[in-house]
XYZ file of C-alpha atoms in Angstrom:
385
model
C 90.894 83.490 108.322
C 93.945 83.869 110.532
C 94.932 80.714 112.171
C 95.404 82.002 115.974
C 93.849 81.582 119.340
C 91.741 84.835 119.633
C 90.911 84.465 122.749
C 94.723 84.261 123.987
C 95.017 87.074 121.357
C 92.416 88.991 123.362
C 93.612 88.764 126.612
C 97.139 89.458 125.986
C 95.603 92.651 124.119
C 94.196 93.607 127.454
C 97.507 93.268 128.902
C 99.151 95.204 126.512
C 96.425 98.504 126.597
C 96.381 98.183 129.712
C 100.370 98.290 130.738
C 100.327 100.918 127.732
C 97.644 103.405 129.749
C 99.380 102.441 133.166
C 102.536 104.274 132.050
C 104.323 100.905 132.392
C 103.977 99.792 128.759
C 105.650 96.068 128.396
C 105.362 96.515 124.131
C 104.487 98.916 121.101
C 100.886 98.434 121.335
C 99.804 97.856 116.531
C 96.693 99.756 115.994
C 94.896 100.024 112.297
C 93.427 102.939 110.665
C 90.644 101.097 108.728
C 88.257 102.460 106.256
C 84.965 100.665 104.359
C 87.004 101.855 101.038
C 89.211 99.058 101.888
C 86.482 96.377 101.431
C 85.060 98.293 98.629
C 87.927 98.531 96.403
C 89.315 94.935 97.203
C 87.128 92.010 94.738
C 87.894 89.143 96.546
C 86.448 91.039 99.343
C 83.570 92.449 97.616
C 82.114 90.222 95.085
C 78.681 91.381 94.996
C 80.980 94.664 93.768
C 78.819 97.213 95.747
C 79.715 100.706 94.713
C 80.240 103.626 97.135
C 77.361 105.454 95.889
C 74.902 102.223 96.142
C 77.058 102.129 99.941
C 76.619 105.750 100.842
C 72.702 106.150 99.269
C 70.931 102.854 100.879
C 71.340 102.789 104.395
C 70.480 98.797 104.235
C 73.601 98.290 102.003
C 75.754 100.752 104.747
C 74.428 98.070 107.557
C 75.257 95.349 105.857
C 78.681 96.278 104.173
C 79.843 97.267 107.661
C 79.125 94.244 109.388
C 80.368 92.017 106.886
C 84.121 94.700 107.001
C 84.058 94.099 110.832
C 83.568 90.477 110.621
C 86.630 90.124 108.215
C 88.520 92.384 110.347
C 88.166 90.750 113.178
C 89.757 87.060 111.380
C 92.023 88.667 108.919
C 94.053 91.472 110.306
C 96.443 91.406 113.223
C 96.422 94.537 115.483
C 95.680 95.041 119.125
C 92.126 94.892 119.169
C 89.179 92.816 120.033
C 89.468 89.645 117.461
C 87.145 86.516 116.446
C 83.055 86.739 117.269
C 82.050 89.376 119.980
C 80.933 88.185 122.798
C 77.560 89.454 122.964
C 76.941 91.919 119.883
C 78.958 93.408 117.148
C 79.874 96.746 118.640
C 77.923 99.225 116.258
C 77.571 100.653 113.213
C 77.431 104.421 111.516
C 76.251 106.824 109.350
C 79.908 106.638 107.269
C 79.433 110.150 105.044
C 83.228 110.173 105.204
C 85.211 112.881 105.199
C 83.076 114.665 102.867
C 80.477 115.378 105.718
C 81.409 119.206 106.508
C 81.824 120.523 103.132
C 78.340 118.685 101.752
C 76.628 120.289 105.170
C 77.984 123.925 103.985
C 76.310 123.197 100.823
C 79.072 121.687 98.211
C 78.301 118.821 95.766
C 78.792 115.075 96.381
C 80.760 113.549 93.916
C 81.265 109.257 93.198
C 83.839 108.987 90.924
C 85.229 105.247 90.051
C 87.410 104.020 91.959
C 87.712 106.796 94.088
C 86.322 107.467 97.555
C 83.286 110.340 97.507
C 84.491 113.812 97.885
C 83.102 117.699 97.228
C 83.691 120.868 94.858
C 84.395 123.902 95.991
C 81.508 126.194 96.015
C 82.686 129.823 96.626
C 84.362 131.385 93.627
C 85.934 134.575 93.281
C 82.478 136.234 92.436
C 80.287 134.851 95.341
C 83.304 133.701 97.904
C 80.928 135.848 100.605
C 78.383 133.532 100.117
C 77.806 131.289 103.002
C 77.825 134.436 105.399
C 74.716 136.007 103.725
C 73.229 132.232 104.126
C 74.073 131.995 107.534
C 75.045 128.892 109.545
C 72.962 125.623 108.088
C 71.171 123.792 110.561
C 72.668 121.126 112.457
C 69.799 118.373 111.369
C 68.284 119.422 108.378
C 71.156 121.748 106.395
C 72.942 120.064 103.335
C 73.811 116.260 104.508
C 72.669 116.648 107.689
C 69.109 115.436 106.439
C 69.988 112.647 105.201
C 72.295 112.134 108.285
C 69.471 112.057 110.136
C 67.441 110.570 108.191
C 70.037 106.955 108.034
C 70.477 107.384 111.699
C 66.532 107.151 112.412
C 66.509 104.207 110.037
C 69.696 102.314 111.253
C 68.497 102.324 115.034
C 65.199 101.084 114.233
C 66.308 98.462 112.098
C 68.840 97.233 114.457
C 66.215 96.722 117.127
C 65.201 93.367 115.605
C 68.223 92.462 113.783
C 71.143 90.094 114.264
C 74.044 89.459 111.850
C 75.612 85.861 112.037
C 73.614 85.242 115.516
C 74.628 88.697 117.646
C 72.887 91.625 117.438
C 74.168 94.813 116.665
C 75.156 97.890 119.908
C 74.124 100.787 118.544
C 74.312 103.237 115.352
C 75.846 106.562 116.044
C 75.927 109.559 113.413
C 78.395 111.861 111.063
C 79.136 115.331 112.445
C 79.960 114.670 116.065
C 83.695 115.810 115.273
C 85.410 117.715 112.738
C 88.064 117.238 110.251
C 89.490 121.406 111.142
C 88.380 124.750 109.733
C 91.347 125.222 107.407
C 90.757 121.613 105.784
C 86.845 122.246 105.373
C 87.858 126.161 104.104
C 90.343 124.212 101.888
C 87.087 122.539 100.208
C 84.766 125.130 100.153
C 87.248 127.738 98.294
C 89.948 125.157 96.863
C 92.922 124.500 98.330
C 94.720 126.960 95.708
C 92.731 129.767 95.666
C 92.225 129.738 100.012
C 95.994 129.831 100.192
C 96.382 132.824 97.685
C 93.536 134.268 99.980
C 95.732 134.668 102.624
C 98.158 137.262 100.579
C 94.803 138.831 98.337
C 91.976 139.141 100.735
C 93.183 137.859 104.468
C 90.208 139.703 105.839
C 88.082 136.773 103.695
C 90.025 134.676 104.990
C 89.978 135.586 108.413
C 86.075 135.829 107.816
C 85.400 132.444 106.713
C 87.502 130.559 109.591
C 85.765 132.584 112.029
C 82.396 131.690 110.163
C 83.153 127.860 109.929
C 84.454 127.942 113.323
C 81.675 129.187 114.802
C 79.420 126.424 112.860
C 81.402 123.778 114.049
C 81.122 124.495 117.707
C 77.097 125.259 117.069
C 76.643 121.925 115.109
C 78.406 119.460 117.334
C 77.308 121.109 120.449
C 74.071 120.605 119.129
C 74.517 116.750 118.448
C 75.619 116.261 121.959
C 72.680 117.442 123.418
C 70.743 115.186 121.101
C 71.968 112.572 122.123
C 72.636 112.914 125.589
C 76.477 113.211 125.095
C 79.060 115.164 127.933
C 79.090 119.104 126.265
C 82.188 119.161 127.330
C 84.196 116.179 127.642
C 87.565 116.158 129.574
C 89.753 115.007 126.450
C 89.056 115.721 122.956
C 90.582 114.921 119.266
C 89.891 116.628 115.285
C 92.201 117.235 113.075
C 93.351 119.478 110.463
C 95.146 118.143 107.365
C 95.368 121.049 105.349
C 97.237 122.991 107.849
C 100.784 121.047 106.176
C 100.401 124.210 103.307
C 100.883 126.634 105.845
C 103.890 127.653 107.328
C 104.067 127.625 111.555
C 103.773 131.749 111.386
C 100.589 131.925 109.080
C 99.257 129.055 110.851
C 99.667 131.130 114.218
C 97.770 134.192 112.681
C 95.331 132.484 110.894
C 94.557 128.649 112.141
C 95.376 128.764 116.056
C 92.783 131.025 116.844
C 89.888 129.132 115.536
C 91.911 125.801 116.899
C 92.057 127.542 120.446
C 88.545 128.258 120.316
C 87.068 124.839 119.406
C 88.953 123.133 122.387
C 87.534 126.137 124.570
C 84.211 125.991 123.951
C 83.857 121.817 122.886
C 86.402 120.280 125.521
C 87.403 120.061 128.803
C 90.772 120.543 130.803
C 92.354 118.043 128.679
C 95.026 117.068 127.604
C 93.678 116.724 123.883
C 94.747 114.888 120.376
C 94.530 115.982 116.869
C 95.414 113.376 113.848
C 97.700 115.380 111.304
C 98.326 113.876 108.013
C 101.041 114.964 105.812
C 103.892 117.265 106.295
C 102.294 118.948 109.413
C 105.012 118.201 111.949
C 106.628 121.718 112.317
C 103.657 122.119 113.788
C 103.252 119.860 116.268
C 105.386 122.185 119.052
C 102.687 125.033 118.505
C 99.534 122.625 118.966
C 101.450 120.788 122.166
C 102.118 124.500 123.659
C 98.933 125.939 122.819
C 96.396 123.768 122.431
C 97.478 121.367 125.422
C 97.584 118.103 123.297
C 99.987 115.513 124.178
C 98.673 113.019 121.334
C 99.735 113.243 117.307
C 97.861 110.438 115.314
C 100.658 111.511 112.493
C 100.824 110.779 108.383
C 103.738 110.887 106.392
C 106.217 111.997 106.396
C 107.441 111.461 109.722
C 110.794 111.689 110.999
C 110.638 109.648 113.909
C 113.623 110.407 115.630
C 113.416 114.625 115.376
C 110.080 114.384 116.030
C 110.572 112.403 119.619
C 113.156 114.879 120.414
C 110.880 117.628 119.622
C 108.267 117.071 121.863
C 109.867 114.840 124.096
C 108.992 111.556 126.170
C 105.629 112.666 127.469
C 103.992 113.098 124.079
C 101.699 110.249 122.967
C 102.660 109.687 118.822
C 101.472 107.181 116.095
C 102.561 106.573 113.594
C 104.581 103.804 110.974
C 105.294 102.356 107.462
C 103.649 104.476 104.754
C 100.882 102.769 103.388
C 102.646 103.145 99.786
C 105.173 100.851 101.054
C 103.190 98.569 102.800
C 101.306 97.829 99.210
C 104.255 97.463 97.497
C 106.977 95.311 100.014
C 107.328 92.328 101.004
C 106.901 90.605 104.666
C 110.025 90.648 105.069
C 111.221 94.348 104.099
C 107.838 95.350 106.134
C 109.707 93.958 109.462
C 112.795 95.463 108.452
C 111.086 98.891 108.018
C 109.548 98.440 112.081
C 112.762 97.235 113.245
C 114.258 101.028 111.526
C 111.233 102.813 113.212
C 111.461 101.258 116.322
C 115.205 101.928 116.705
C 114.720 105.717 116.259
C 114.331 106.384 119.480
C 110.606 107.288 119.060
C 110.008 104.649 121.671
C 111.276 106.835 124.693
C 108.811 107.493 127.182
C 107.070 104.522 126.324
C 104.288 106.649 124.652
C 104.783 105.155 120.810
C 101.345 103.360 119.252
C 102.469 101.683 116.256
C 100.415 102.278 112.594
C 100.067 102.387 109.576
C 100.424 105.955 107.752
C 97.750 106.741 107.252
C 95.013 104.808 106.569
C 94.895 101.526 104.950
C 94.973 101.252 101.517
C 93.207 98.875 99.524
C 95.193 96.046 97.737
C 97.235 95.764 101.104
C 98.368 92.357 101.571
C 96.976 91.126 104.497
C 100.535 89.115 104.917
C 102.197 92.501 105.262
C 99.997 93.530 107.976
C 100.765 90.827 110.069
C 104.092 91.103 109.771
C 104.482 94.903 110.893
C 102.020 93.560 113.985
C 104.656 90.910 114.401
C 107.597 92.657 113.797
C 106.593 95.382 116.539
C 105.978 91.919 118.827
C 109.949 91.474 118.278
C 111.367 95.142 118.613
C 108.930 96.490 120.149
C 109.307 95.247 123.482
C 110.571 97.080 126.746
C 112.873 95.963 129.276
């Protein structure tokens, strides 16, 4: 465990957030993109070596492994969040299908392969790529994975009712398919990535069909799960993402993408502004979705030009971003604050609106050494006058 005062830690995190939301930021607030995959995959973290499919099939094993990822989170790795015991209860836990979710609720195959994280296959082929539209749209809690979604979600909040993990109880469970990972990425999946891109030169009518058809289930599944449980239909500010949008150029993405992009923020947000996380080569983008879509926050990938892309959208625009996670396996402490001292003297900092990450997503096998120093290196050069 990290040798700090976390309650110092916490406080001056408060600080930090909330100079940061204030518009008087004193520092680059560090921020982790953290996934159960990195507990799964690491041995000294998981020696009872639970798979992901034991993970992802026995909601008992989900409750547990998450707890026991939190609680090592919360000694091990340095960011600006909430460290040491909770207060009062560990904050929650959920039904992690991944980012598989969407494509196994439209009716593609779950796949665990070793040493991988679970993903899909495509499903529509050139002989029945009309498929889905004969089927119509699944149902939001019993089509494909949204059974079983259900089905862990029931279980989880019942069984946290009477449980505690090391003394605190646990806040609440909450479920998969309240957001969505974008129509082109889950169109990506259901066709292949390949074959949907040739789509658009052969058959952009299909194309044009089968945004407008997983659009439209989107908007019907997660308005759904808001009612359920009680949520805002429309809340004020929104975020989803997109990732597969980096194959398209800015023009087909226009004609093809935007629409359906326009459409979920109109009918599942309010008057915004909004954010959308784009992995990848997606920033020639990012003008379009700022104009268009009213979003003034990129949760960016690689790779990221730092200094054209501040000058692109200018001081106002909320961006993360940082050190590939490649890198951040492979470095040292040392080159890691060398690589935040390069970012942070791009001029990516103007405006005060720069959330320092990693990009994007931790990997396993990342020293925890080389997280702390990027947090501590952005400690150094982050700071404003």
């Amino acid at each position: 465990m990290l040798d700090i005062d976390f309650a110092a830690h916490n406080e001056e995190v408060k600080r930090v957030w909330d100079a940061y939301h204030a518009g008087r930021p004193t520092r680059v607030p560090v921020i982790l993109g953290l996934n159960v995959r990195y507990y799964l995959f690491s041995p000294w973290l998981n020696p009872r070596g639970v798979s992901f499919e034991e993970y992802s099939e026995d909601p008992e094993v989900m409750l547990e492994t998450q707890l026991e990822f939190q609680h090592y989170v919360r000694h091990n790795l340095l960011s600006d969040a909430d460290m040491g015991m909770p207060a009062e209860a560990w904050p929650g836990v959920q039904v992690d299908l991944q980012n598989y979710y969407e494509a196994a609720w439209f009716g593609c195959p779950v796949h665990y392969r070793e040493g991988q994280v679970p993903d899909t296959s495509p499903i529509l082929g050139d002989d029945n790529k009309r498929m889905l539209f004969d089927r119509g749209i699944p149902d939001p809690f019993t089509g494909g994975i949204m059974a079983k979604n259900v089905r862990f979600l029931e279980h989880l909040s019942e069984r946290i009712r009477d449980y505690a993990y090391m003394g605190l109880p646990v806040r609440g469970v909450s479920p998969s398919g309240m957001g969505t990972d974008g129509p082109f990425t889950a169109a990506a999946n259901l066709r292949g990535a390949t074959e949907i891109c040739l789509d658009i030169y052969e058959d952009p009518d299909f194309v044009r069909e089968l945004l407008d058809y997983i659009t439209e289930a989107t908007i019907v599944r997660i308005k759904a799960w808001r009612e359920r449980l009680g949520h805002d239909p429309r809340p004020r500010n929104w975020g989803f993402a997109d990732d597969s949008i980096q194959l398209l150029s800015t023009e087909t993405y226009r004609e093809f993408v935007l629409p359906c992009h326009k459409r979920l923020v109109s009918e599942l947000a309010g008057d915004g502004p909004h954010s959308i996380h784009l992995c990848g080569d997606a920033t020639r983008h990012f003008k379009t979705i700022r104009d268009e879509l009213n979003v003034n926050g990129f949760d960016t990938g690689y790779p990221v030009d730092f200094a054209w892309l501040r000058e692109e959208l200018g001081p106002d625009v909320h961006i993360n971003g940082g050190p590939t996670v490649a890198f951040l396996q492979r470095t040292t402490p040392e080159e890691v604050r060398d690589e935040v001292r390069r970012i942070l003297s791009t001029g990516v900092t103007e405006g005060g609106k720069f959330v320092l990450r990693e990009a994007n997503n931790m990997s396993p096998g990342i020293p925890e050494e080389n997280i702390a120093a990027m947090y501590y290196a952005a400690k150094e050069f982050g700071r404003y006058q």
